Coordinates of C-alpha atoms in Angstrom, one line a residue:
M1 CA -13.3 23.5 19.8
A2 CA -14.7 20.2 18.6
N3 CA -17.4 18.5 20.7
T4 CA -16.0 15.6 22.7
V5 CA -17.7 12.4 23.5
K6 CA -19.1 12.0 27.0
M7 CA -17.2 9.4 28.8
T8 CA -19.4 7.4 31.1
P9 CA -19.0 3.8 32.2
T10 CA -20.4 1.1 29.9
N11 CA -22.2 -1.9 31.4
E12 CA -24.6 -4.5 30.2
K13 CA -27.6 -2.2 30.7
D14 CA -26.1 0.2 28.2
I15 CA -26.5 -2.3 25.4
G16 CA -29.9 -2.7 23.9
M17 CA -31.7 -5.9 22.8
N18 CA -30.3 -5.4 19.3
G19 CA -26.7 -5.3 20.5
K20 CA -26.2 -1.6 20.0
L21 CA -25.0 0.9 22.6
S22 CA -27.7 3.1 23.9
G23 CA -27.7 6.8 23.2
D24 CA -27.2 7.7 26.9
D25 CA -23.4 7.5 26.6
Y26 CA -23.2 10.0 23.8
D27 CA -24.3 13.5 23.0
V28 CA -26.9 13.8 20.3
G29 CA -25.1 13.9 17.0
D30 CA -22.0 12.2 18.3
L31 CA -23.9 8.9 18.2
H32 CA -24.6 9.3 14.5
D33 CA -21.3 10.6 13.1
D34 CA -18.7 10.2 15.8
R35 CA -16.6 12.9 14.2
A36 CA -14.8 13.9 17.4
L37 CA -14.0 10.2 18.2
L38 CA -12.7 9.6 14.7
R39 CA -10.5 12.7 14.9
R40 CA -8.9 11.4 18.1
V41 CA -8.2 8.1 16.4
D42 CA -6.9 9.8 13.2
W43 CA -4.4 12.0 15.1
R44 CA -3.1 9.0 17.0
I45 CA -2.5 6.4 14.4
L46 CA -2.5 8.0 10.9
P47 CA 0.7 10.0 11.2
V48 CA 2.6 6.9 12.3
M49 CA 1.1 4.9 9.5
F50 CA 2.0 7.6 7.0
L51 CA 5.5 7.8 8.2
T52 CA 6.0 4.0 8.0
Y53 CA 4.7 3.8 4.5
F54 CA 6.7 6.9 3.5
L55 CA 10.0 5.4 4.8
Q56 CA 9.5 2.0 3.2
F57 CA 9.0 3.6 -0.2
V58 CA 12.1 5.8 0.4
D59 CA 13.9 2.6 1.0
K60 CA 12.8 1.2 -2.4
I61 CA 13.4 4.4 -4.4
S62 CA 16.8 5.0 -2.8
L63 CA 18.1 2.3 -5.2
N64 CA 16.7 4.4 -8.1
Y65 CA 18.6 7.4 -7.0
A66 CA 21.8 5.5 -6.1
N67 CA 21.8 4.3 -9.7
V68 CA 22.6 7.8 -11.0
M69 CA 25.0 8.5 -8.1
G70 CA 27.6 6.0 -9.1
L71 CA 26.4 2.8 -7.4
Q72 CA 27.0 0.6 -10.5
D73 CA 30.6 1.9 -11.0
D74 CA 31.4 1.5 -7.3
L75 CA 30.1 -2.0 -7.1
H76 CA 31.6 -3.0 -10.5
M77 CA 28.3 -3.9 -12.0
S78 CA 27.6 -4.6 -15.7
G79 CA 24.9 -5.8 -18.0
N80 CA 21.6 -6.5 -16.3
D81 CA 23.0 -6.5 -12.8
F82 CA 21.1 -3.4 -11.8
S83 CA 17.8 -4.9 -13.0
W84 CA 18.5 -8.0 -10.9
L85 CA 19.0 -5.9 -7.8
A86 CA 15.4 -4.7 -8.2
T87 CA 14.2 -8.2 -9.2
A88 CA 15.8 -9.9 -6.2
F89 CA 14.2 -7.5 -3.8
F90 CA 10.7 -8.2 -5.1
L91 CA 11.2 -11.9 -5.4
A92 CA 12.1 -12.0 -1.7
Y93 CA 9.1 -9.7 -1.1
A94 CA 6.7 -12.2 -2.8
V95 CA 8.1 -15.3 -1.0
A96 CA 8.1 -13.6 2.4
E97 CA 4.3 -12.8 2.2
I98 CA 3.6 -16.3 3.5
P99 CA 5.8 -16.2 6.7
Q100 CA 4.9 -12.5 7.3
G101 CA 1.2 -13.4 7.0
I102 CA 1.7 -16.1 9.6
L103 CA 3.4 -13.7 11.9
L104 CA 0.5 -11.2 11.5
Q105 CA -1.9 -14.1 12.5
R106 CA 0.0 -15.0 15.6
F107 CA 1.3 -11.8 17.0
P108 CA 0.0 -8.2 17.4
I109 CA 0.2 -6.3 14.1
T110 CA 2.0 -3.3 15.7
K111 CA 4.7 -5.5 17.2
V112 CA 5.3 -7.4 13.9
L113 CA 5.4 -4.2 12.0
G114 CA 7.7 -2.4 14.5
V115 CA 10.3 -5.1 14.6
N116 CA 10.4 -5.3 10.8
V117 CA 10.8 -1.6 10.5
F118 CA 13.7 -1.7 13.0
L119 CA 15.4 -4.6 11.1
W120 CA 15.1 -3.1 7.6
G121 CA 16.5 0.2 8.9
V122 CA 19.6 -1.8 10.1
I123 CA 19.8 -3.6 6.8
L124 CA 19.7 -0.3 4.9
C125 CA 22.5 1.1 6.9
C126 CA 24.5 -2.1 6.2
S127 CA 23.9 -1.5 2.4
A128 CA 26.2 1.5 2.6
A129 CA 29.1 -0.9 3.3
A130 CA 28.5 -3.1 0.3
Q131 CA 31.6 -3.5 -1.9
N132 CA 30.3 -5.7 -4.7
F133 CA 27.2 -6.9 -6.5
A134 CA 27.0 -10.1 -4.5
G135 CA 26.9 -8.2 -1.2
M136 CA 24.4 -5.7 -2.4
I137 CA 22.0 -8.3 -3.8
A138 CA 22.1 -10.3 -0.6
L139 CA 21.1 -7.2 1.4
R140 CA 18.3 -6.4 -1.1
V141 CA 16.9 -9.9 -0.6
L142 CA 16.8 -9.4 3.2
L143 CA 15.3 -5.9 2.8
G144 CA 12.6 -7.4 0.5
M145 CA 11.7 -10.1 3.0
L146 CA 11.3 -7.5 5.8
E147 CA 9.3 -5.0 3.8
A148 CA 6.8 -7.6 2.7
V149 CA 4.9 -7.0 5.9
I150 CA 4.0 -3.3 5.2
A151 CA 0.9 -3.5 3.0
P152 CA -0.9 -6.4 4.8
A153 CA -0.1 -4.9 8.2
L154 CA -1.4 -1.4 7.4
T155 CA -4.4 -2.7 5.5
M156 CA -5.4 -4.9 8.5
Y157 CA -4.7 -2.2 11.0
T158 CA -6.9 0.3 9.1
S159 CA -9.7 -2.2 9.1
M160 CA -9.5 -2.5 12.9
W161 CA -10.5 1.1 13.4
Y162 CA -12.7 2.3 10.6
T163 CA -15.9 1.4 8.8
R164 CA -15.7 0.6 5.1
A165 CA -16.9 4.1 4.1
E166 CA -14.4 5.7 6.4
S167 CA -11.5 3.5 5.5
T168 CA -10.9 4.6 1.9
P169 CA -9.7 8.1 2.6
R170 CA -7.6 6.7 5.5
Y171 CA -5.9 4.3 3.1
G172 CA -5.3 7.2 0.8
F173 CA -3.7 9.2 3.5
W174 CA -1.1 6.7 4.5
Y175 CA -0.6 5.7 0.9
C176 CA 0.3 9.3 0.1
G177 CA 3.5 8.5 1.9
L178 CA 4.6 7.0 -1.4
G179 CA 4.4 10.3 -3.2
M180 CA 6.1 12.1 -0.3
G181 CA 8.9 9.5 -0.5
Q182 CA 9.4 10.4 -4.2
I183 CA 9.7 14.1 -3.2
V184 CA 12.0 13.7 -0.2
G185 CA 14.0 11.0 -1.8
G186 CA 14.9 13.4 -4.6
L187 CA 16.0 16.0 -2.1
I188 CA 18.1 13.4 -0.2
S189 CA 19.7 12.2 -3.4
F190 CA 20.4 15.8 -4.6
A191 CA 22.0 16.7 -1.2
A192 CA 24.1 13.5 -1.1
Q193 CA 25.5 14.2 -4.5
H194 CA 27.1 17.4 -3.2
A195 CA 29.5 15.3 -1.0
P196 CA 33.1 16.0 -1.9
P197 CA 34.1 13.7 -4.8
N198 CA 37.3 12.7 -3.2
M199 CA 35.5 11.1 -0.2
S200 CA 35.9 7.3 0.0
F201 CA 32.4 7.2 1.4
H202 CA 30.4 8.2 -1.7
G203 CA 27.1 10.1 -1.8
W204 CA 24.9 7.0 -2.3
R205 CA 26.4 5.4 0.8
I206 CA 25.6 8.5 2.9
M207 CA 22.1 8.4 1.6
F208 CA 21.6 4.8 2.7
V209 CA 22.9 5.5 6.2
V210 CA 20.6 8.5 6.7
I211 CA 17.5 6.7 5.5
G212 CA 18.4 3.6 7.6
V213 CA 18.8 5.6 10.8
V214 CA 15.5 7.4 10.3
N215 CA 13.8 4.0 9.9
V216 CA 15.3 2.7 13.2
V217 CA 13.9 5.8 15.0
A218 CA 10.5 5.3 13.3
S219 CA 10.3 1.7 14.6
I220 CA 10.2 3.1 18.1
L221 CA 7.0 5.1 17.3
V222 CA 5.4 2.0 15.7
L223 CA 6.1 -0.1 18.8
F224 CA 5.2 2.4 21.5
V225 CA 2.7 4.8 20.0
L226 CA 0.4 2.6 17.9
P227 CA -2.1 0.6 20.2
E228 CA -2.1 -3.1 19.5
N229 CA -5.9 -3.0 19.0
V230 CA -9.0 -1.1 19.9
E231 CA -9.4 -2.9 23.3
K232 CA -5.8 -1.8 24.3
A233 CA -6.1 1.8 23.2
K234 CA -5.4 3.6 26.5
F235 CA -5.9 7.0 24.9
L236 CA -9.6 6.2 24.6
S237 CA -12.2 5.6 27.3
Q238 CA -13.9 2.3 27.7
T239 CA -17.1 3.8 26.3
E240 CA -15.2 5.0 23.2
R241 CA -13.6 1.7 22.7
D242 CA -17.0 0.0 22.9
R243 CA -18.4 2.5 20.4
I244 CA -15.7 1.8 17.8
A245 CA -16.2 -2.0 18.1
Q246 CA -20.0 -1.6 17.8
R247 CA -19.7 0.7 14.7
L248 CA -17.5 -2.0 13.0
R249 CA -20.0 -4.7 13.8
D250 CA -22.9 -2.6 12.4
D251 CA -20.9 -2.0 9.2
Q252 CA -20.0 -5.7 8.8
A253 CA -16.4 -4.4 9.0
G254 CA -13.4 -4.9 11.2
V255 CA -11.4 -8.1 11.5
G256 CA -13.4 -10.1 14.0
Q257 CA -11.6 -12.4 16.4
K258 CA -8.0 -13.2 15.7
V259 CA -8.6 -16.8 14.8
F260 CA -6.9 -18.7 12.0
R261 CA -9.2 -20.9 9.9
W262 CA -8.0 -23.0 7.0
G263 CA -11.6 -22.9 5.6
S264 CA -11.3 -19.1 5.3
V265 CA -8.0 -19.5 3.4
M266 CA -9.7 -21.8 1.0
E267 CA -12.5 -19.3 0.6
A268 CA -10.0 -16.6 -0.3
F269 CA -8.1 -18.8 -2.8
G270 CA -11.3 -20.0 -4.4
D271 CA -12.9 -16.6 -4.7
L272 CA -12.8 -15.1 -8.2
Q273 CA -12.5 -11.6 -6.7
S274 CA -9.1 -12.6 -5.2
W275 CA -7.6 -13.5 -8.6
L276 CA -9.2 -10.5 -10.4
L277 CA -7.6 -8.2 -7.7
V278 CA -4.3 -10.1 -8.1
L279 CA -4.4 -9.6 -11.9
L280 CA -5.5 -6.0 -11.6
T281 CA -2.6 -5.3 -9.1
I282 CA -0.1 -6.9 -11.5
L283 CA -1.2 -4.9 -14.5
I284 CA -1.3 -1.6 -12.5
T285 CA 2.0 -2.1 -10.7
I286 CA 4.2 -3.0 -13.7
P287 CA 4.3 0.7 -14.8
S288 CA 4.7 1.8 -11.2
G289 CA 7.6 -0.6 -10.7
V290 CA 9.3 0.6 -13.8
I291 CA 9.0 4.2 -12.7
T292 CA 10.1 3.4 -9.1
T293 CA 13.3 1.8 -10.3
F294 CA 14.2 3.4 -13.6
S295 CA 12.7 6.9 -13.7
S296 CA 15.9 8.6 -12.7
I297 CA 17.9 6.9 -15.4
L298 CA 15.2 7.5 -18.0
I299 CA 15.3 11.2 -17.1
K300 CA 19.0 11.3 -17.2
N301 CA 18.9 9.7 -20.7
F302 CA 16.8 12.6 -21.9
G303 CA 20.0 14.7 -21.5
Y304 CA 20.0 15.8 -17.9
T305 CA 22.7 15.5 -15.3
S306 CA 22.5 13.2 -12.2
K307 CA 21.6 16.1 -9.9
Q308 CA 19.0 17.5 -12.3
S309 CA 17.5 14.0 -12.6
A310 CA 17.0 13.8 -8.9
L311 CA 15.2 17.1 -8.8
L312 CA 13.2 16.5 -11.9
N313 CA 11.9 13.2 -10.4
M314 CA 10.3 15.1 -7.5
P315 CA 7.2 16.3 -9.4
S316 CA 6.3 12.6 -9.8
G317 CA 5.6 12.6 -6.1
V318 CA 3.3 15.6 -6.4
V319 CA 1.3 13.8 -9.1
S320 CA 1.1 10.6 -6.9
I321 CA -0.2 12.6 -3.9
A322 CA -2.7 14.6 -6.0
A323 CA -4.1 11.6 -7.7
T324 CA -4.4 9.6 -4.5
T325 CA -6.0 12.4 -2.5
L326 CA -8.5 13.4 -5.2
S327 CA -9.6 9.8 -5.9
T328 CA -10.1 8.8 -2.2
W329 CA -11.9 12.1 -1.6
A330 CA -14.2 11.4 -4.5
I331 CA -14.9 7.9 -3.3
A332 CA -15.7 9.1 0.2
R333 CA -18.4 11.2 -1.4
G334 CA -20.0 8.3 -3.3
F335 CA -17.9 8.0 -6.5
S336 CA -17.5 4.4 -7.7
R337 CA -14.2 2.7 -6.9
W338 CA -13.9 0.8 -10.2
L339 CA -14.7 4.0 -12.2
A340 CA -12.1 6.0 -10.2
I341 CA -9.5 3.3 -11.1
D342 CA -10.4 3.5 -14.8
V343 CA -10.3 7.3 -14.8
L344 CA -6.9 7.3 -13.2
L345 CA -5.5 4.8 -15.7
I346 CA -6.4 7.1 -18.6
P347 CA -3.6 9.6 -17.9
T348 CA -1.3 6.7 -17.1
L349 CA -2.0 5.3 -20.6
L350 CA -1.5 8.7 -22.2
G351 CA 1.7 9.3 -20.3
S352 CA 3.0 5.8 -21.3
C353 CA 2.4 6.7 -25.0
L354 CA 4.2 10.1 -24.6
M355 CA 7.2 8.5 -22.8
S356 CA 7.3 5.6 -25.3
F357 CA 6.9 7.2 -28.7
L358 CA 8.1 10.8 -28.5
P359 CA 11.6 11.4 -29.7
R360 CA 14.1 11.8 -26.8
S361 CA 14.9 15.3 -28.2
N362 CA 11.4 16.4 -27.0
Q363 CA 12.5 16.6 -23.3
A364 CA 9.5 18.4 -22.1
G365 CA 7.0 16.0 -23.6
C366 CA 9.0 12.9 -22.3
L367 CA 9.1 14.4 -18.8
V368 CA 5.3 15.1 -18.9
G369 CA 4.9 11.4 -19.9
I370 CA 6.8 10.2 -16.9
Y371 CA 4.8 12.5 -14.6
M372 CA 1.5 11.3 -16.0
V373 CA 2.4 7.6 -15.5
N374 CA 2.6 8.3 -11.8
T375 CA -1.2 8.5 -11.6
T376 CA -1.0 4.7 -11.7
V377 CA 0.0 4.9 -8.0
A378 CA -3.5 6.0 -6.8
P379 CA -5.3 2.9 -8.1
L380 CA -3.1 0.7 -5.9
A381 CA -4.4 2.6 -2.8
L382 CA -7.9 1.9 -4.0
I383 CA -7.1 -1.8 -4.4
F384 CA -5.8 -2.0 -0.8
A385 CA -9.1 -0.3 0.3
W386 CA -11.1 -2.8 -1.8
T387 CA -9.3 -5.7 -0.1
G388 CA -9.9 -4.4 3.4
A389 CA -13.6 -3.8 2.7
N390 CA -14.6 -6.8 0.7
F391 CA -12.9 -9.7 2.5
K392 CA -14.7 -10.7 5.7
G393 CA -13.1 -12.1 8.9
Y394 CA -9.5 -12.0 10.1
T395 CA -8.1 -14.9 8.1
M396 CA -9.7 -13.8 4.8
K397 CA -8.5 -10.2 5.3
V398 CA -4.9 -11.4 6.0
T399 CA -5.0 -13.9 3.1
G400 CA -6.5 -11.3 0.6
S401 CA -4.0 -8.6 1.6
S402 CA -1.1 -11.1 1.3
L403 CA -2.3 -12.1 -2.2
V404 CA -2.5 -8.5 -3.3
S405 CA 0.9 -7.7 -1.8
A406 CA 2.4 -10.8 -3.5
A407 CA 0.9 -9.6 -6.8
F408 CA 2.5 -6.2 -6.2
S409 CA 5.9 -7.8 -5.8
I410 CA 5.5 -10.1 -8.8
A411 CA 4.7 -7.1 -10.9
N412 CA 7.7 -5.3 -9.6
V413 CA 9.8 -8.4 -10.7
I414 CA 8.3 -8.2 -14.2
G415 CA 8.7 -4.5 -14.6
P416 CA 12.5 -4.1 -14.1
Q417 CA 13.1 -7.2 -16.3
T418 CA 11.4 -5.5 -19.2
F419 CA 14.4 -3.1 -19.1
Q420 CA 17.2 -5.1 -20.7
A421 CA 20.7 -3.7 -21.3
K422 CA 20.5 -4.6 -25.0
D423 CA 17.5 -2.2 -25.4
A424 CA 19.3 0.9 -23.9
P425 CA 19.0 3.8 -24.1
A426 CA 15.5 3.9 -25.6
Y427 CA 14.1 0.8 -23.9
I428 CA 11.3 0.6 -26.5
P429 CA 10.0 -3.0 -25.6
A430 CA 9.6 -1.9 -21.9
K431 CA 7.7 1.2 -22.8
I432 CA 5.3 -0.7 -25.1
T433 CA 4.7 -3.2 -22.2
I434 CA 3.7 -0.3 -20.0
V435 CA 1.1 0.8 -22.6
A436 CA -0.3 -2.7 -23.0
V437 CA -0.7 -3.5 -19.3
N438 CA -2.5 -0.2 -18.7
A439 CA -5.1 -0.9 -21.3
G440 CA -5.6 -4.4 -19.8
A441 CA -6.0 -3.0 -16.3
I442 CA -9.0 -0.8 -17.5
V443 CA -10.7 -4.0 -18.7
V444 CA -10.1 -6.0 -15.5
S445 CA -11.3 -3.2 -13.3
S446 CA -14.6 -3.1 -15.3
V447 CA -15.0 -6.9 -15.0
L448 CA -14.5 -6.7 -11.2
R449 CA -17.3 -4.2 -11.0
I450 CA -19.6 -6.6 -12.9
V451 CA -18.7 -9.5 -10.6
Y452 CA -19.5 -7.4 -7.5
G453 CA -22.7 -6.1 -8.9
R454 CA -24.0 -9.5 -9.8
R455 CA -23.2 -10.9 -6.4
N456 CA -25.0 -8.0 -4.7
A457 CA -28.0 -8.5 -7.0
R458 CA -28.1 -12.2 -6.2
A459 CA -27.9 -11.4 -2.5
D460 CA -30.8 -8.9 -2.7
R461 CA -32.9 -11.5 -4.6
L462 CA -32.2 -14.3 -2.1
G463 CA -32.0 -12.3 1.1
T464 CA -28.5 -13.7 1.9
P465 CA -25.1 -12.1 2.4
A466 CA -23.3 -11.1 -0.8
R467 CA -20.5 -13.7 -1.3
S468 CA -18.9 -16.1 -3.7
R469 CA -20.5 -19.5 -4.2
M470 CA -17.6 -21.2 -2.4
E471 CA -17.9 -18.9 0.5
G472 CA -21.6 -19.8 0.7
K473 CA -20.7 -23.4 1.1
L474 CA -18.2 -22.8 3.8
A475 CA -19.8 -19.8 5.6
N476 CA -21.2 -21.6 8.6
G477 CA -17.7 -22.5 9.8
R478 CA -16.6 -18.9 9.7
M479 CA -19.4 -17.1 11.5
A480 CA -17.6 -17.2 14.9
E481 CA -14.5 -15.6 13.3
E482 CA -16.4 -12.7 11.7
D483 CA -17.9 -11.5 15.0
V484 CA -20.6 -9.7 13.1
Q485 CA -24.4 -9.4 13.5
D486 CA -26.9 -9.3 10.7
D487 CA -24.4 -10.7 8.3
V488 CA -27.2 -11.0 5.8
N489 CA -26.8 -7.2 5.2
F490 CA -23.2 -7.5 3.9
R491 CA -22.7 -6.2 0.4
Y492 CA -19.6 -5.7 -1.7
V493 CA -18.5 -2.1 -2.2
Y494 CA -17.4 -1.1 -5.7

């Protein structure tokens, strides 16, 4: 059995002159690695975070599966109507980042997230009752507004518990919910397509109801299982809560005090890293958005049936999980984040070429291309981890996470619009776009590494915290928010 942390009361005498907890409260070894403490935190919060991210992705990809289950015929859609369903969702997703960010500033993260999960579950159930394109697009807009909270909320929540070195594999864990969503979504679609054809309540409607109900149940777990913050984590002793807070201060991590500062917003908007992360997210997400929305129809166009398309889409989830797990595992052991992104984008680029330029008669090659493109999912997890690690203070973390999430939604607007009805069934312009943006993403990731490296080198030379020039001018007004000691030791991770 794992060693447990000794639970003794903490008082002012336990804290040394340097602000660190004394070793008397912990067994030797626990003070250094805290593995038992981290395991307790992991088992409490990570399964719920994984479930939440898994379900929101199933919500998104359910439209992909509904497309081959007769949704367009049932709702009398034509032309680019289906592309606009995906576009409307992500337009709403982008616009809602601002109000959702404000809610995350003012209220506990778990409460904001839990209420949103409950509401989007209800909306998804209502989607089963849609009778026309107008009704469905209205519901997709509402769904996009609610799901906009997911990435900023989980990014912020992870930063509340783990140091920057520890956070990357945890980001990877809950982000694997995306790959699991691809696998389970395919099974749900396959099962729903076996409903009797003479039923008025068609298979895609059954699928929406099932997924919606599960989301409603999951919202209860978010609201009542996840602690609002470290201080309110009743499953930990006071000594353990103090230890987590101290570890985050020593690492220059965490979110600091929950204080909103306009100066920090200006720092984030004026920081070159923000816009490089935004551009990188857009370039990486365009292929991901295309695969999320159109992979089933692309597979069907290779000559497979709707049921076969649902099952053949499932290996994409396996690729997503494998790429995310391997990359975050490597980073936890010292592999560079920027290099991991570039390595992951190489099979994405090769898969894009296979999918784009092989003849459709080469079914195996085209399928392999679609599967390889799914390695683009893993870099998105690394970008979320970068954002959580390299933005300091509560306001900057919320702003940075919201910018990246907005970029994610913008890319998902662009992706579906590259698939125009006039280009069917080959969609050559869309496939060429996927190839081009992947090549661009490799360049931007490398540039970001150079920016971080230069800032760290300048900080080493001057003996100051690593930061942008604008942040240096405004830093004095943010020190209270950061709630960190020895800020001079902060360095960007890359």
